[in-house]
Amino acid sequence: MDLRALKTLEACVRHGHFLKAAEELQYAPSTVTLQIQRLEADLGVSLFIRDGKRVIVTEAGRWLQHEAAAILKTIGSMRQTVSDIAAGDNGSVRLAAIEPVASQQLAAVIAGFCKARPKVELTMEVSGSRSIAERVQSGELDFGVCSVPAANLMLEFEPLIEERLGILLHTDHPLADRTHIASDDLAGLTVLVKEQTCIYRQLWETAVHPTERHAFSCIEVGSISVIQQMVKAELGVGIVPMYRGLEEAGSLVIRPFAEPNPVIAIGIVYKDKNVLGKAALLLMNAIRSIREPPPSRPTA
């Protein structure tokens, strides 16, 4: 059945007159008559009884008009949704980010995006860099915010920020008054580190303390927020990225490492921009607001 014919039928039944339906639809009266005749021929039933200039809808016509109205409403909604998706005001976005970038940098950006586009169905996960990159490559995620992905995944990487490792300490700790801390200063201490697959743990192992034998005791903790609470309880010191949001007045401070000061790039990882929806592209653009500005050049 032709949707235009259903629309014509719905208008004819509602007005009880072909001419008024033609005026509403901006059709010639003959076009309305032809569409109804074709619809009746297609269905093999009479939808209207002609009585001079008047038309009386049959039971079959009345039922079909009810169904047609529902179909036309659904199609109208579909058209609007498709238009909204094309504009980025509807659709879905699936992303993941590493911690603490997710809580310290992205949470406010994501909240602002959701407020501006409440119809977009957004799913945000917190995971490790390796898992995020692999799931972006497989298509499970639209994009991610993590460290540089493995070359064999053939993903695009757009750097946003550089993160440096620091040491999270209780304010009462003897090292809390230092401006910088060397790895040798940790001798005899309990050091709280992330799991082996975490980029911050890997950075710590390779750049700060590459030797296999440690002069301190390590405890693996799978959550930076848990490390934060354990340091607050004065269990030990934590190896964390340097975010002021992890500090707590009167309780916790972060001190940078003395040279070498480990740095890792964090950015947006995606497979192909051309297959991403408008909402995902708009969110990626909003996330770019966290990008660190380039260093200023000295004036002559």
Coordinates of C-alpha atoms in Angstrom, one line a residue:
M1 CA 0.0 0.0 0.0
D2 CA 1.1 3.5 -0.8
L3 CA 1.7 5.7 2.2
R4 CA 0.4 8.7 0.3
A5 CA -2.9 6.8 -0.4
L6 CA -3.2 5.9 3.4
K7 CA -2.6 9.6 4.2
T8 CA -5.4 10.5 1.7
L9 CA -7.7 7.9 3.1
E10 CA -7.2 9.2 6.7
A11 CA -8.0 12.8 5.6
C12 CA -11.1 11.8 3.6
V13 CA -12.5 9.9 6.6
R14 CA -11.7 12.7 9.0
H15 CA -13.3 15.3 6.8
G16 CA -16.1 13.1 5.4
H17 CA -15.5 14.8 2.0
F18 CA -13.0 14.2 -0.8
L19 CA -12.8 17.9 -1.7
K20 CA -11.9 19.1 1.8
A21 CA -9.3 16.3 2.0
A22 CA -7.8 17.5 -1.3
E23 CA -7.7 21.1 0.0
E24 CA -5.8 20.0 3.2
L25 CA -3.4 17.8 1.3
Q26 CA -3.0 20.4 -1.5
Y27 CA -4.0 17.8 -4.1
A28 CA -6.2 18.1 -7.1
P29 CA -9.7 16.5 -6.4
S30 CA -9.0 14.1 -9.2
T31 CA -5.8 12.9 -7.5
V32 CA -7.7 12.1 -4.3
T33 CA -10.3 10.2 -6.2
L34 CA -7.6 8.2 -8.1
Q35 CA -5.7 7.3 -5.0
I36 CA -8.8 6.0 -3.2
Q37 CA -9.8 4.0 -6.3
R38 CA -6.3 2.4 -6.5
L39 CA -6.4 1.6 -2.8
E40 CA -9.8 0.0 -3.1
A41 CA -8.6 -2.0 -6.1
D42 CA -5.5 -3.1 -4.2
L43 CA -7.6 -4.3 -1.2
G44 CA -10.5 -5.6 -3.2
V45 CA -13.0 -3.8 -1.0
S46 CA -15.1 -0.6 -1.1
L47 CA -13.8 2.0 1.4
F48 CA -16.5 4.6 0.7
I49 CA -20.1 4.6 -0.6
R50 CA -20.6 7.5 -3.1
D51 CA -23.9 9.4 -2.6
G52 CA -23.8 12.2 -5.0
K53 CA -21.2 14.7 -3.8
R54 CA -21.1 13.0 -0.4
V55 CA -19.1 10.0 0.6
I56 CA -19.9 7.6 3.4
V57 CA -17.1 5.5 4.9
T58 CA -17.7 1.8 5.1
E59 CA -16.8 -0.4 8.1
A60 CA -13.7 -1.6 6.3
G61 CA -12.8 2.0 5.5
R62 CA -13.3 3.1 9.1
W63 CA -11.0 0.3 10.4
L64 CA -8.4 1.1 7.8
Q65 CA -8.5 4.8 8.7
H66 CA -7.8 3.9 12.4
E67 CA -4.8 1.8 11.4
A68 CA -3.6 4.3 8.9
A69 CA -3.6 7.0 11.5
A70 CA -1.4 4.9 13.8
I71 CA 0.9 4.1 11.0
L72 CA 1.2 7.7 9.9
K73 CA 1.9 8.8 13.5
T74 CA 4.7 6.1 13.8
I75 CA 6.2 7.2 10.5
G76 CA 6.2 10.8 11.6
S77 CA 7.9 9.8 14.8
M78 CA 10.5 7.8 12.8
R79 CA 11.2 10.7 10.5
Q80 CA 11.7 13.0 13.5
T81 CA 14.0 10.5 15.2
V82 CA 16.1 10.0 12.1
S83 CA 16.3 13.8 11.7
D84 CA 17.4 14.1 15.4
I85 CA 20.0 11.4 15.0
A86 CA 21.4 13.2 11.9
A87 CA 21.6 16.4 14.0
G88 CA 23.2 14.6 17.0
D89 CA 20.1 15.1 19.2
N90 CA 19.2 11.4 19.4
G91 CA 20.8 8.1 18.9
S92 CA 23.3 6.3 21.1
V93 CA 27.0 6.7 22.1
R94 CA 29.2 4.0 23.7
L95 CA 32.5 5.0 25.2
A96 CA 34.9 4.0 27.9
A97 CA 37.7 5.9 29.7
I98 CA 40.5 5.1 32.1
E99 CA 40.5 6.2 35.7
P100 CA 41.1 8.8 37.0
V101 CA 40.7 10.7 33.7
A102 CA 37.0 9.6 33.8
S103 CA 36.2 11.1 37.1
Q104 CA 38.6 14.0 37.3
Q105 CA 38.4 15.3 33.7
L106 CA 35.5 13.8 31.8
A107 CA 32.6 13.6 34.3
A108 CA 31.7 17.3 34.0
V109 CA 32.0 17.2 30.2
I110 CA 29.8 14.1 30.0
A111 CA 27.2 15.7 32.3
G112 CA 27.0 18.8 30.2
F113 CA 26.6 16.8 27.0
C114 CA 23.7 14.8 28.5
K115 CA 22.0 17.9 29.7
A116 CA 22.2 19.5 26.3
R117 CA 21.1 16.3 24.5
P118 CA 18.8 14.4 26.9
K119 CA 17.5 12.1 24.1
V120 CA 20.9 10.6 23.4
E121 CA 21.3 7.2 25.0
L122 CA 24.8 7.3 26.5
T123 CA 26.8 4.4 28.0
M124 CA 30.1 5.2 29.6
E125 CA 32.4 2.6 31.2
V126 CA 35.6 2.8 33.2
S127 CA 38.2 0.3 32.2
G128 CA 41.9 -0.2 31.4
S129 CA 43.6 1.1 28.3
R130 CA 44.2 -2.3 26.7
S131 CA 40.6 -3.4 27.1
I132 CA 39.3 -0.1 25.8
A133 CA 41.5 -0.2 22.7
E134 CA 40.5 -3.8 21.9
R135 CA 36.8 -3.1 22.3
V136 CA 37.0 0.0 20.1
Q137 CA 38.7 -2.1 17.4
S138 CA 36.0 -4.8 17.7
G139 CA 33.2 -2.2 17.4
E140 CA 31.8 -2.7 20.9
L141 CA 32.7 0.9 21.7
D142 CA 32.4 4.0 19.5
F143 CA 35.5 5.5 21.0
G144 CA 37.6 5.5 24.1
V145 CA 39.9 7.8 26.2
C146 CA 43.0 6.0 27.1
S147 CA 46.8 5.7 26.4
V148 CA 48.3 5.0 23.0
P149 CA 46.8 1.7 21.6
A150 CA 49.0 -1.2 20.3
A151 CA 50.1 -0.6 16.7
N152 CA 48.6 -3.9 15.5
L153 CA 45.1 -2.7 16.4
M154 CA 45.4 0.0 13.7
L155 CA 43.4 2.6 15.6
E156 CA 43.5 6.4 15.4
F157 CA 44.9 8.1 18.4
E158 CA 44.3 11.8 19.1
P159 CA 46.4 13.0 22.1
L160 CA 44.7 15.2 24.6
I161 CA 46.8 15.5 27.7
E162 CA 50.1 14.3 29.2
E163 CA 49.9 12.7 32.7
R164 CA 52.8 12.5 35.2
L165 CA 53.1 10.0 38.0
G166 CA 53.3 11.2 41.6
I167 CA 53.2 9.9 45.1
L168 CA 50.1 10.2 47.2
L169 CA 50.9 10.7 50.9
H170 CA 49.2 11.4 54.1
T171 CA 49.9 14.9 55.2
D172 CA 51.5 13.5 58.4
H173 CA 53.9 11.4 56.4
P174 CA 57.6 12.5 56.8
L175 CA 57.9 12.8 53.0
A176 CA 54.9 15.1 52.7
D177 CA 57.0 18.2 53.2
R178 CA 59.3 17.4 50.2
T179 CA 58.8 19.2 46.9
H180 CA 60.0 16.2 45.0
I181 CA 60.5 12.5 45.9
A182 CA 63.1 10.1 44.5
S183 CA 62.3 6.4 44.2
D184 CA 65.1 5.7 46.7
D185 CA 63.2 7.7 49.3
L186 CA 60.5 4.9 49.3
A187 CA 62.9 2.4 50.8
G188 CA 61.3 0.6 53.7
L189 CA 57.8 1.9 52.9
T190 CA 54.6 0.1 51.8
V191 CA 53.8 1.3 48.3
L192 CA 50.3 0.9 46.9
V193 CA 50.3 0.3 43.1
K194 CA 47.7 -0.6 40.5
E195 CA 47.5 -4.0 38.8
Q196 CA 50.1 -5.2 36.3
T197 CA 48.0 -4.4 33.3
C198 CA 47.4 -0.8 34.3
I199 CA 49.4 1.8 32.3
Y200 CA 50.3 3.7 35.5
R201 CA 51.8 0.5 37.0
Q202 CA 53.7 -0.2 33.8
L203 CA 55.0 3.4 33.7
W204 CA 56.1 3.0 37.3
E205 CA 57.8 -0.3 36.7
T206 CA 59.7 0.9 33.5
A207 CA 60.5 4.5 34.2
V208 CA 60.7 5.0 38.0
H209 CA 61.8 1.7 39.4
P210 CA 62.9 -0.6 36.6
T211 CA 64.9 -3.0 38.8
E212 CA 63.3 -6.4 39.7
R213 CA 64.4 -6.2 43.4
H214 CA 62.5 -3.6 45.4
A215 CA 63.7 -2.0 48.7
F216 CA 60.0 -1.6 49.7
S217 CA 56.9 -3.6 50.0
C218 CA 54.3 -3.4 47.2
I219 CA 50.6 -4.0 47.5
E220 CA 48.4 -4.2 44.3
V221 CA 45.1 -2.4 44.5
G222 CA 42.7 -2.4 41.6
S223 CA 41.2 1.0 42.2
I224 CA 42.8 4.5 42.6
S225 CA 40.0 5.6 44.8
V226 CA 40.8 2.6 47.1
I227 CA 44.5 3.6 47.1
Q228 CA 43.3 7.0 48.1
Q229 CA 41.4 5.7 51.1
M230 CA 44.2 3.3 52.1
V231 CA 46.7 6.2 52.1
K232 CA 44.2 8.2 54.1
A233 CA 44.2 5.4 56.6
E234 CA 48.0 5.7 56.7
L235 CA 48.7 2.2 55.4
G236 CA 51.3 3.4 52.9
V237 CA 52.0 5.7 50.0
G238 CA 50.3 5.5 46.6
I239 CA 51.6 5.7 43.0
V240 CA 49.0 7.7 41.2
P241 CA 48.7 10.2 38.3
M242 CA 49.0 13.8 39.5
Y243 CA 45.5 15.1 39.8
R244 CA 44.7 17.7 42.4
G245 CA 41.3 16.2 42.8
L246 CA 42.9 13.2 44.5
E247 CA 44.2 15.4 47.3
E248 CA 42.2 16.1 50.4
A249 CA 42.8 19.2 52.5
G250 CA 44.3 18.2 55.8
S251 CA 44.6 14.5 54.8
L252 CA 46.3 13.8 51.4
V253 CA 48.9 15.5 49.2
I254 CA 50.6 14.4 45.9
R255 CA 54.2 15.1 45.4
P256 CA 56.0 14.7 42.0
F257 CA 58.9 12.3 41.4
A258 CA 62.3 13.7 41.1
E259 CA 64.0 13.1 37.7
P260 CA 63.1 11.1 35.8
N261 CA 59.5 12.3 35.9
P262 CA 57.4 9.7 34.0
V263 CA 55.0 11.0 31.4
I264 CA 52.3 9.2 29.5
A265 CA 50.0 10.5 26.7
I266 CA 46.2 10.1 27.1
G267 CA 43.9 10.7 24.2
I268 CA 40.9 9.7 22.1
V269 CA 41.0 6.3 20.4
Y270 CA 38.7 5.5 17.5
K271 CA 38.5 3.3 14.5
D272 CA 36.9 5.3 11.7
K273 CA 35.2 8.7 12.1
N274 CA 33.2 8.1 9.0
V275 CA 31.1 5.4 10.6
L276 CA 30.4 7.2 13.8
G277 CA 27.1 8.8 14.5
K278 CA 26.7 12.6 14.9
A279 CA 26.1 12.3 18.6
A280 CA 29.4 10.4 19.1
L281 CA 31.3 13.0 17.0
L282 CA 29.8 15.9 19.0
L283 CA 30.8 14.2 22.3
M284 CA 34.3 13.6 21.0
N285 CA 34.4 17.3 20.2
A286 CA 33.2 18.2 23.7
I287 CA 35.9 16.0 25.2
R288 CA 38.6 17.9 23.2
S289 CA 37.9 20.8 25.6
I290 CA 40.2 19.0 28.2
R291 CA 43.1 19.2 25.7
E292 CA 46.2 20.9 27.2
P293 CA 47.1 24.1 25.4
P294 CA 50.4 24.1 23.5
P295 CA 53.3 25.7 25.4
S296 CA 53.5 29.5 24.8
R297 CA 56.5 30.7 22.8
P298 CA 58.7 33.3 24.5
T299 CA 58.3 36.8 23.2
A300 CA 61.3 38.5 21.6

